mmCIF file of C-alpha atoms in Angstrom:
data_model
loop_
_atom_site.group_PDB
_atom_site.id
_atom_site.type_symbol
_atom_site.label_atom_id
_atom_site.label_comp_id
_atom_site.label_asym_id
_atom_site.label_seq_id
_atom_site.Cartn_x
_atom_site.Cartn_y
_atom_site.Cartn_z
ATOM 1 C CA MET A 1225 98.513 134.621 29.743
ATOM 2 C CA ALA A 1226 96.135 131.077 29.198
ATOM 3 C CA ARG A 1227 93.429 131.282 30.817
ATOM 4 C CA THR A 1228 92.794 128.443 33.220
ATOM 5 C CA THR A 1229 90.082 129.674 35.361
ATOM 6 C CA PRO A 1230 86.807 128.555 33.962
ATOM 7 C CA TYR A 1231 84.173 130.925 33.130
ATOM 8 C CA ILE A 1232 81.649 131.852 36.898
ATOM 9 C CA PRO A 1233 78.923 134.258 35.794
ATOM 10 C CA LEU A 1234 78.664 136.736 38.219
ATOM 11 C CA THR A 1235 76.104 137.797 40.408
ATOM 12 C CA PRO A 1236 75.589 141.761 40.818
ATOM 13 C CA ALA A 1237 77.165 141.653 44.224
ATOM 14 C CA VAL A 1238 79.628 139.406 43.293
ATOM 15 C CA LEU A 1239 81.363 141.269 40.978
ATOM 16 C CA TYR A 1240 80.452 144.783 43.030
ATOM 17 C CA ILE A 1241 82.489 143.582 45.973
ATOM 18 C CA LEU A 1242 85.599 142.655 43.869
ATOM 19 C CA MET A 1243 85.458 145.964 42.025
ATOM 20 C CA ALA A 1244 85.769 147.467 44.671
ATOM 21 C CA LEU A 1245 88.303 145.223 46.476
ATOM 22 C CA SER A 1246 90.242 145.740 42.705
ATOM 23 C CA THR A 1247 91.877 149.174 44.360
ATOM 24 C CA GLY A 1248 92.809 147.706 47.843
ATOM 25 C CA GLU A 1249 91.694 146.244 50.037
ATOM 26 C CA LYS A 1250 88.958 146.987 52.369
ATOM 27 C CA HIS A 1251 86.366 146.610 55.799
ATOM 28 C CA GLY A 1252 83.246 145.105 55.885
ATOM 29 C CA TYR A 1253 81.932 149.284 56.073
ATOM 30 C CA GLY A 1254 84.545 150.201 53.221
ATOM 31 C CA ILE A 1255 83.093 148.408 50.806
ATOM 32 C CA MET A 1256 79.658 149.781 51.087
ATOM 33 C CA LYS A 1257 81.007 152.421 50.816
ATOM 34 C CA GLN A 1258 82.619 151.466 47.450
ATOM 35 C CA VAL A 1259 80.048 149.686 45.950
ATOM 36 C CA ALA A 1260 77.669 152.354 46.784
ATOM 37 C CA ALA A 1261 80.169 154.954 45.161
ATOM 38 C CA ASP A 1262 81.086 152.608 41.564
ATOM 39 C CA SER A 1263 76.834 151.954 41.140
ATOM 40 C CA ASP A 1264 76.015 155.410 41.327
ATOM 41 C CA GLU A 1265 73.976 154.494 44.510
ATOM 42 C CA LYS A 1266 72.107 152.646 42.659
ATOM 43 C CA ILE A 1267 73.547 149.267 44.493
ATOM 44 C CA SER A 1268 73.041 149.579 47.795
ATOM 45 C CA MET A 1269 73.755 146.051 50.117
ATOM 46 C CA GLY A 1270 73.523 145.694 54.220
ATOM 47 C CA PRO A 1271 74.753 143.555 56.089
ATOM 48 C CA GLY A 1272 73.349 139.852 55.170
ATOM 49 C CA THR A 1273 74.037 140.607 51.468
ATOM 50 C CA LEU A 1274 77.929 141.365 51.347
ATOM 51 C CA TYR A 1275 79.070 139.157 54.378
ATOM 52 C CA GLY A 1276 76.788 135.885 52.714
ATOM 53 C CA SER A 1277 78.186 137.180 49.297
ATOM 54 C CA LEU A 1278 81.932 137.350 51.156
ATOM 55 C CA LYS A 1279 81.187 133.180 53.417
ATOM 56 C CA ARG A 1280 80.028 132.479 49.502
ATOM 57 C CA MET A 1281 83.586 134.331 47.705
ATOM 58 C CA LEU A 1282 85.758 133.008 50.781
ATOM 59 C CA GLU A 1283 84.417 129.731 50.330
ATOM 60 C CA ALA A 1284 84.873 129.623 46.214
ATOM 61 C CA GLY A 1285 88.726 131.659 46.473
ATOM 62 C CA LEU A 1286 88.113 134.562 45.293
ATOM 63 C CA VAL A 1287 88.694 136.547 48.466
ATOM 64 C CA ALA A 1288 90.742 136.187 51.252
ATOM 65 C CA GLU A 1289 90.603 138.249 54.926
ATOM 66 C CA SER A 1290 93.714 140.237 55.305
ATOM 67 C CA ASP A 1291 95.004 141.288 58.948
ATOM 68 C CA LYS A 1292 92.265 142.750 60.720
ATOM 69 C CA LYS A 1293 93.661 146.812 61.992
ATOM 70 C CA ILE A 1294 92.421 150.248 63.140
ATOM 71 C CA ASP A 1295 91.005 152.430 59.998
ATOM 72 C CA PRO A 1296 92.725 155.551 60.707
ATOM 73 C CA GLU A 1297 89.462 158.043 58.959
ATOM 74 C CA MET A 1298 86.638 155.807 61.726
ATOM 75 C CA ASP A 1299 86.609 155.119 64.948
ATOM 76 C CA ASP A 1300 89.807 153.125 67.388
ATOM 77 C CA GLN A 1301 88.069 148.999 66.955
ATOM 78 C CA ARG A 1302 89.782 147.374 64.904
ATOM 79 C CA ARG A 1303 88.307 145.596 61.818
ATOM 80 C CA ILE A 1304 89.165 143.322 59.528
ATOM 81 C CA TYR A 1305 89.763 143.599 56.147
ATOM 82 C CA TYR A 1306 90.189 141.992 53.688
ATOM 83 C CA LYS A 1307 91.567 141.594 49.787
ATOM 84 C CA ILE A 1308 90.726 139.878 46.238
ATOM 85 C CA THR A 1309 92.564 137.108 45.542
ATOM 86 C CA ALA A 1310 94.635 136.221 42.448
ATOM 87 C CA SER A 1311 91.942 134.191 41.549
ATOM 88 C CA GLY A 1312 89.249 136.630 42.170
ATOM 89 C CA GLN A 1313 90.915 138.838 40.000
ATOM 90 C CA GLU A 1314 90.587 136.489 36.945
ATOM 91 C CA ALA A 1315 87.452 136.394 37.648
ATOM 92 C CA LEU A 1316 86.513 139.751 37.880
ATOM 93 C CA THR A 1317 89.206 140.313 34.192
ATOM 94 C CA THR A 1318 87.097 137.472 32.990
ATOM 95 C CA GLU A 1319 83.191 139.126 33.560
ATOM 96 C CA LEU A 1320 84.489 142.495 32.242
ATOM 97 C CA GLU A 1321 86.177 140.946 29.278
ATOM 98 C CA ARG A 1322 82.151 139.485 28.607
ATOM 99 C CA TYR A 1323 80.783 142.778 28.897
ATOM 100 C CA ASN A 1324 82.803 144.280 26.993
ATOM 101 C CA GLN A 1325 81.786 141.784 24.533
ATOM 102 C CA VAL A 1326 78.091 142.129 25.260
ATOM 103 C CA VAL A 1327 78.066 146.296 24.662
ATOM 104 C CA SER A 1328 80.596 145.294 21.073
ATOM 105 C CA LEU A 1329 77.331 143.499 20.017
ATOM 106 C CA SER A 1330 74.961 145.195 21.069
ATOM 107 C CA LYS A 1331 75.825 148.596 19.626
ATOM 108 C CA GLY A 1332 76.591 146.051 16.571
ATOM 109 C CA ARG A 1333 73.109 145.308 16.285
ATOM 110 C CA ALA A 1334 71.828 149.627 17.497
ATOM 111 C CA LEU A 1335 72.642 149.872 13.828
ATOM 112 C CA LEU A 1336 70.495 147.212 12.369
ATOM 113 C CA PHE A 1337 67.536 147.879 14.262
ATOM 114 C CA GLY A 1338 67.472 151.519 14.986
ATOM 115 C CA LEU A 1339 68.422 151.854 18.332
ATOM 116 C CA VAL A 1340 69.801 154.683 19.810
ATOM 117 C CA MET A 1341 73.674 153.938 21.911
ATOM 118 C CA TYR A 1342 74.774 156.593 23.855
ATOM 119 C CA GLU A 1343 78.213 157.576 24.453
ATOM 120 C CA THR A 1344 80.107 157.722 28.572
ATOM 121 C CA MET B 1078 84.025 158.166 68.147
ATOM 122 C CA LYS B 1079 82.015 157.029 71.293
ATOM 123 C CA ARG B 1080 78.809 155.107 70.488
ATOM 124 C CA ASN B 1081 75.887 157.508 71.964
ATOM 125 C CA ASP B 1082 72.509 155.689 73.723
ATOM 126 C CA THR B 1083 70.002 155.344 70.065
ATOM 127 C CA SER B 1084 73.241 154.372 68.311
ATOM 128 C CA SER B 1085 74.261 151.282 71.363
ATOM 129 C CA ARG B 1086 69.908 150.347 71.871
ATOM 130 C CA TYR B 1087 69.811 149.395 68.266
ATOM 131 C CA THR B 1088 72.953 148.127 67.975
ATOM 132 C CA TYR B 1089 72.629 146.159 71.069
ATOM 133 C CA TRP B 1090 69.459 144.624 68.897
ATOM 134 C CA TYR B 1091 70.556 144.714 65.469
ATOM 135 C CA ALA B 1092 72.983 142.289 67.284
ATOM 136 C CA LYS B 1093 71.035 140.460 69.638
ATOM 137 C CA LEU B 1094 69.216 139.298 65.600
ATOM 138 C CA LEU B 1095 72.366 138.288 64.404
ATOM 139 C CA ASN B 1096 72.285 135.424 67.570
ATOM 140 C CA LEU B 1097 69.657 133.783 65.108
ATOM 141 C CA TYR B 1098 72.511 133.493 62.440
ATOM 142 C CA PRO B 1099 73.800 129.212 62.175
ATOM 143 C CA ARG B 1100 76.674 129.502 65.352
ATOM 144 C CA PRO B 1101 80.139 129.284 61.941
ATOM 145 C CA TYR B 1102 78.002 131.999 60.587
ATOM 146 C CA ARG B 1103 78.538 133.922 63.814
ATOM 147 C CA GLU B 1104 81.605 133.438 65.130
ATOM 148 C CA ARG B 1105 83.493 134.664 61.814
ATOM 149 C CA PHE B 1106 81.046 137.284 60.393
ATOM 150 C CA GLY B 1107 78.866 138.196 63.768
ATOM 151 C CA GLU B 1108 81.419 141.226 65.214
ATOM 152 C CA SER B 1109 82.437 142.408 61.896
ATOM 153 C CA MET B 1110 78.358 142.867 61.447
ATOM 154 C CA GLU B 1111 78.065 144.037 64.086
ATOM 155 C CA GLN B 1112 80.730 146.495 63.805
ATOM 156 C CA THR B 1113 79.254 147.385 59.267
ATOM 157 C CA PHE B 1114 75.971 148.034 60.987
ATOM 158 C CA ASN B 1115 76.685 150.601 63.383
ATOM 159 C CA ASP B 1116 78.911 152.800 61.008
ATOM 160 C CA LEU B 1117 76.224 152.123 58.062
ATOM 161 C CA PHE B 1118 74.103 153.622 61.630
ATOM 162 C CA LEU B 1119 76.991 156.719 61.504
ATOM 163 C CA GLY B 1120 76.752 157.558 58.164
ATOM 164 C CA ARG B 1121 73.228 157.219 58.008
ATOM 165 C CA ARG B 1122 72.715 159.557 61.225
ATOM 166 C CA ARG B 1123 75.356 162.349 59.240
ATOM 167 C CA THR B 1124 72.927 162.476 56.605
ATOM 168 C CA ASP B 1125 69.300 164.029 56.579
ATOM 169 C CA LYS B 1126 67.181 160.957 55.588
ATOM 170 C CA GLY B 1127 65.397 159.712 58.878
ATOM 171 C CA LEU B 1128 66.643 156.874 60.110
ATOM 172 C CA SER B 1129 63.556 154.787 61.237
ATOM 173 C CA GLY B 1130 63.337 153.328 56.554
ATOM 174 C CA PHE B 1131 67.100 152.324 56.885
ATOM 175 C CA ILE B 1132 66.904 150.187 60.469
ATOM 176 C CA VAL B 1133 63.616 148.721 59.182
ATOM 177 C CA TRP B 1134 65.738 148.376 56.229
ATOM 178 C CA SER B 1135 68.587 146.540 57.885
ATOM 179 C CA PHE B 1136 67.041 143.970 60.161
ATOM 180 C CA THR B 1137 64.209 143.161 56.959
ATOM 181 C CA GLU B 1138 67.993 142.840 55.067
ATOM 182 C CA THR B 1139 69.399 140.469 57.344
ATOM 183 C CA SER B 1140 66.682 139.067 58.913
ATOM 184 C CA VAL B 1141 66.399 137.024 55.066
ATOM 185 C CA GLY B 1142 70.340 136.543 55.427
ATOM 186 C CA ILE B 1143 69.408 135.075 58.092
ATOM 187 C CA ILE B 1144 67.607 132.066 56.333
ATOM 188 C CA LYS B 1145 69.580 131.907 54.010
ATOM 189 C CA GLU B 1146 71.614 130.558 56.109
ATOM 190 C CA ARG B 1147 70.166 128.496 57.700
ATOM 191 C CA LEU B 1148 68.177 126.772 54.153
ATOM 192 C CA HIS B 1149 72.412 126.776 53.771
ATOM 193 C CA TYR B 1150 73.219 125.269 57.067
ATOM 194 C CA MET B 1151 70.404 122.485 56.752
ATOM 195 C CA LYS B 1152 71.001 121.455 53.639
ATOM 196 C CA SER B 1153 74.989 120.812 54.196
ATOM 197 C CA SER B 1154 74.797 120.213 57.930
ATOM 198 C CA SER B 1155 76.282 116.624 59.206
ATOM 199 C CA LYS B 1156 72.805 116.344 61.955
ATOM 200 C CA SER B 1157 69.904 116.504 59.705
ATOM 201 C CA LEU B 1158 67.585 114.339 59.861
ATOM 202 C CA ALA B 1159 65.848 115.214 56.262
ATOM 203 C CA PHE B 1160 67.511 113.815 54.015
ATOM 204 C CA PRO B 1161 67.668 110.107 55.466
ATOM 205 C CA ALA B 1162 64.090 110.836 57.456
ATOM 206 C CA VAL B 1163 63.106 111.049 53.652
ATOM 207 C CA THR B 1164 64.845 108.721 51.779
ATOM 208 C CA GLY B 1165 63.764 106.155 54.308
ATOM 209 C CA LEU B 1166 60.511 106.560 53.800
ATOM 210 C CA ILE B 1167 60.754 105.973 49.916
ATOM 211 C CA ALA B 1168 62.768 103.214 49.747
ATOM 212 C CA VAL B 1169 60.192 101.794 52.446
ATOM 213 C CA LEU B 1170 57.360 103.207 50.245
ATOM 214 C CA PRO B 1171 57.545 100.220 47.308
ATOM 215 C CA PHE B 1172 55.903 97.189 50.836
ATOM 216 C CA MET B 1173 54.044 99.472 52.313
ATOM 217 C CA VAL B 1174 52.255 100.141 48.706
ATOM 218 C CA MET B 1175 52.626 95.867 47.208
ATOM 219 C CA GLU B 1176 50.691 95.375 50.979
ATOM 220 C CA PHE B 1177 48.359 97.608 51.213
ATOM 221 C CA LEU B 1178 47.103 96.155 47.182
ATOM 222 C CA THR B 1179 47.773 92.955 48.236
ATOM 223 C CA ALA B 1180 45.501 92.786 51.067
ATOM 224 C CA SER B 1181 43.210 89.723 51.385
ATOM 225 C CA ASP B 1182 39.290 89.348 52.806
ATOM 226 C CA GLN B 1183 40.502 89.294 55.998
ATOM 227 C CA PRO B 1184 42.393 91.769 57.186
ATOM 228 C CA ARG B 1185 45.430 91.352 58.429
ATOM 229 C CA SER B 1186 46.156 92.857 61.766
ATOM 230 C CA ASN B 1187 48.139 96.057 62.819
ATOM 231 C CA PHE B 1188 50.632 94.264 63.610
ATOM 232 C CA ALA B 1189 51.641 95.692 59.410
ATOM 233 C CA LEU B 1190 51.905 98.965 60.555
ATOM 234 C CA PRO B 1191 54.926 98.595 63.596
ATOM 235 C CA MET B 1192 56.719 96.449 61.060
ATOM 236 C CA PHE B 1193 56.320 99.781 58.667
ATOM 237 C CA ILE B 1194 58.126 101.928 61.114
ATOM 238 C CA ILE B 1195 61.101 99.457 61.898
ATOM 239 C CA MET B 1196 60.767 99.250 58.305
ATOM 240 C CA TRP B 1197 61.624 102.917 57.844
ATOM 241 C CA LEU B 1198 63.982 104.231 61.400
ATOM 242 C CA PHE B 1199 66.728 101.277 60.504
ATOM 243 C CA ALA B 1200 66.843 102.635 57.002
ATOM 244 C CA VAL B 1201 66.776 106.442 58.414
ATOM 245 C CA LEU B 1202 69.523 104.649 60.731
ATOM 246 C CA PHE B 1203 71.277 103.287 57.959
ATOM 247 C CA ILE B 1204 71.463 105.993 55.840
ATOM 248 C CA TYR B 1205 72.462 108.462 58.558
ATOM 249 C CA ILE B 1206 75.342 106.528 59.119
ATOM 250 C CA LEU B 1207 76.707 105.739 55.472
ATOM 251 C CA MET B 1208 76.709 109.164 55.334
ATOM 252 C CA SER B 1209 78.813 110.356 58.678
ATOM 253 C CA VAL B 1210 81.309 107.171 56.742
ATOM 254 C CA VAL B 1211 81.762 108.406 53.758
ATOM 255 C CA ARG B 1212 81.737 112.489 55.101
ATOM 256 C CA SER B 1213 84.832 110.811 57.381
ATOM 257 C CA LEU B 1214 86.225 108.319 54.650
ATOM 258 C CA GLN B 1215 86.378 111.560 52.734
ATOM 259 C CA ALA B 1216 88.113 113.212 55.942
ATOM 260 C CA ARG B 1217 90.530 110.193 55.924
ATOM 261 C CA LYS B 1218 92.607 112.109 53.613
ATOM 262 C CA LYS B 1219 93.224 115.512 55.959
ATOM 263 C CA ALA B 1220 94.102 112.659 58.465
ATOM 264 C CA LYS B 1221 90.921 113.887 60.203
ATOM 265 C CA THR B 1222 88.697 110.461 61.011
ATOM 266 C CA ASN B 1223 89.254 108.135 64.259
ATOM 267 C CA PRO B 1224 89.546 104.510 62.529
ATOM 268 C CA ALA B 1225 87.945 102.629 65.311
ATOM 269 C CA LEU B 1226 84.847 105.005 65.243
ATOM 270 C CA LEU B 1227 84.759 104.163 61.098
ATOM 271 C CA GLY B 1228 84.992 100.496 61.945
ATOM 272 C CA LEU B 1229 82.474 100.740 63.993
ATOM 273 C CA LYS B 1230 80.697 102.328 62.297
ATOM 274 C CA ILE B 1231 80.713 99.626 59.305
ATOM 275 C CA VAL B 1232 80.240 97.193 61.368
ATOM 276 C CA VAL B 1233 76.807 98.622 62.697
ATOM 277 C CA LEU B 1234 76.159 99.240 58.553
ATOM 278 C CA ALA B 1235 75.396 95.397 58.283
ATOM 279 C CA ALA B 1236 74.387 94.739 61.157
ATOM 280 C CA ILE B 1237 71.263 96.974 59.906
ATOM 281 C CA ALA B 1238 71.752 95.545 56.203
ATOM 282 C CA TRP B 1239 71.474 92.181 56.925
ATOM 283 C CA SER B 1240 68.566 93.061 59.634
ATOM 284 C CA TRP B 1241 65.847 94.439 56.873
ATOM 285 C CA VAL B 1242 66.901 92.059 54.103
ATOM 286 C CA GLY B 1243 66.054 89.688 56.266
ATOM 287 C CA LEU B 1244 63.057 91.207 57.436
ATOM 288 C CA ILE B 1245 62.137 91.922 53.898
ATOM 289 C CA ILE B 1246 62.700 87.647 52.681
ATOM 290 C CA ASP B 1247 60.650 87.266 55.537
ATOM 291 C CA GLN B 1248 57.519 89.955 54.815
ATOM 292 C CA ILE B 1249 58.338 88.927 51.375
ATOM 293 C CA PRO B 1250 54.079 86.564 50.811
ATOM 294 C CA CYS B 1251 53.027 88.634 52.555
ATOM 295 C CA PHE B 1252 53.338 91.415 50.475
ATOM 296 C CA LEU B 1253 52.878 89.560 47.796
ATOM 297 C CA GLY B 1254 49.083 88.416 49.041
ATOM 298 C CA ALA B 1255 50.147 85.144 50.364
ATOM 299 C CA SER B 1256 47.246 83.896 52.985
ATOM 300 C CA GLY B 1257 47.755 83.865 56.921
ATOM 301 C CA CYS B 1258 49.876 86.132 57.646
#
């Protein structure tokens, strides 16, 4: 399928939020926990950063608000859940393809410059 | 899980901090941010890490977010006068410079300053109403505009422009250094 969404460089916060939501809709705290897990605790995101990013992502159509419901693993408070949209999924895919291309390019050049690349 | 006193106290002050966000943002995300902060606090308490650093970091991080949103809101707010004020000053500045450069040996009366202030106010008002008209025309596609109010704004714009141009034409000789001004 041809890509119709223009390439959007994603900030690290937006990228990790989309990665977190790619596994299913989540509320704010759930997104934070997933981001921390995905980044091995290297990305520490507070409510200010999270909801500032969510606001812009909602405006850009990358995510959407889902139902307000109770998280059975937490208390009985109802929380707003967020989900990734088709545009968000496409933006995420485009960004990951770009990363993949850069990694492939760097591996090739590492052979030229004598750098050691470790496979993870 | 019920909140204990410590959690409630910090959540209370965090909620107070959230009041500094612009109203639209606060109404949309305030409750969620408060919930998330409380979730983070309780999660932190379950670990053996201290709370002081977390509290300082949370409040600081959110304060930075408030500043960012306030700046973003000011730039996009239809009620902001900063842009019309600066633009109006730029419009009047050439005439002020001309007046200054062409001042005759006999200094002009103090009349000039009130005149430039009036010119600036006219320009600010013109630009402010023009921005409102543009937004109304854009909103027209969504049928949110009042035609009568839009028409009145256009009439006022025309009147301000007519007055402004008339004042400049009348004062051009003085700007060019004519004597007797």
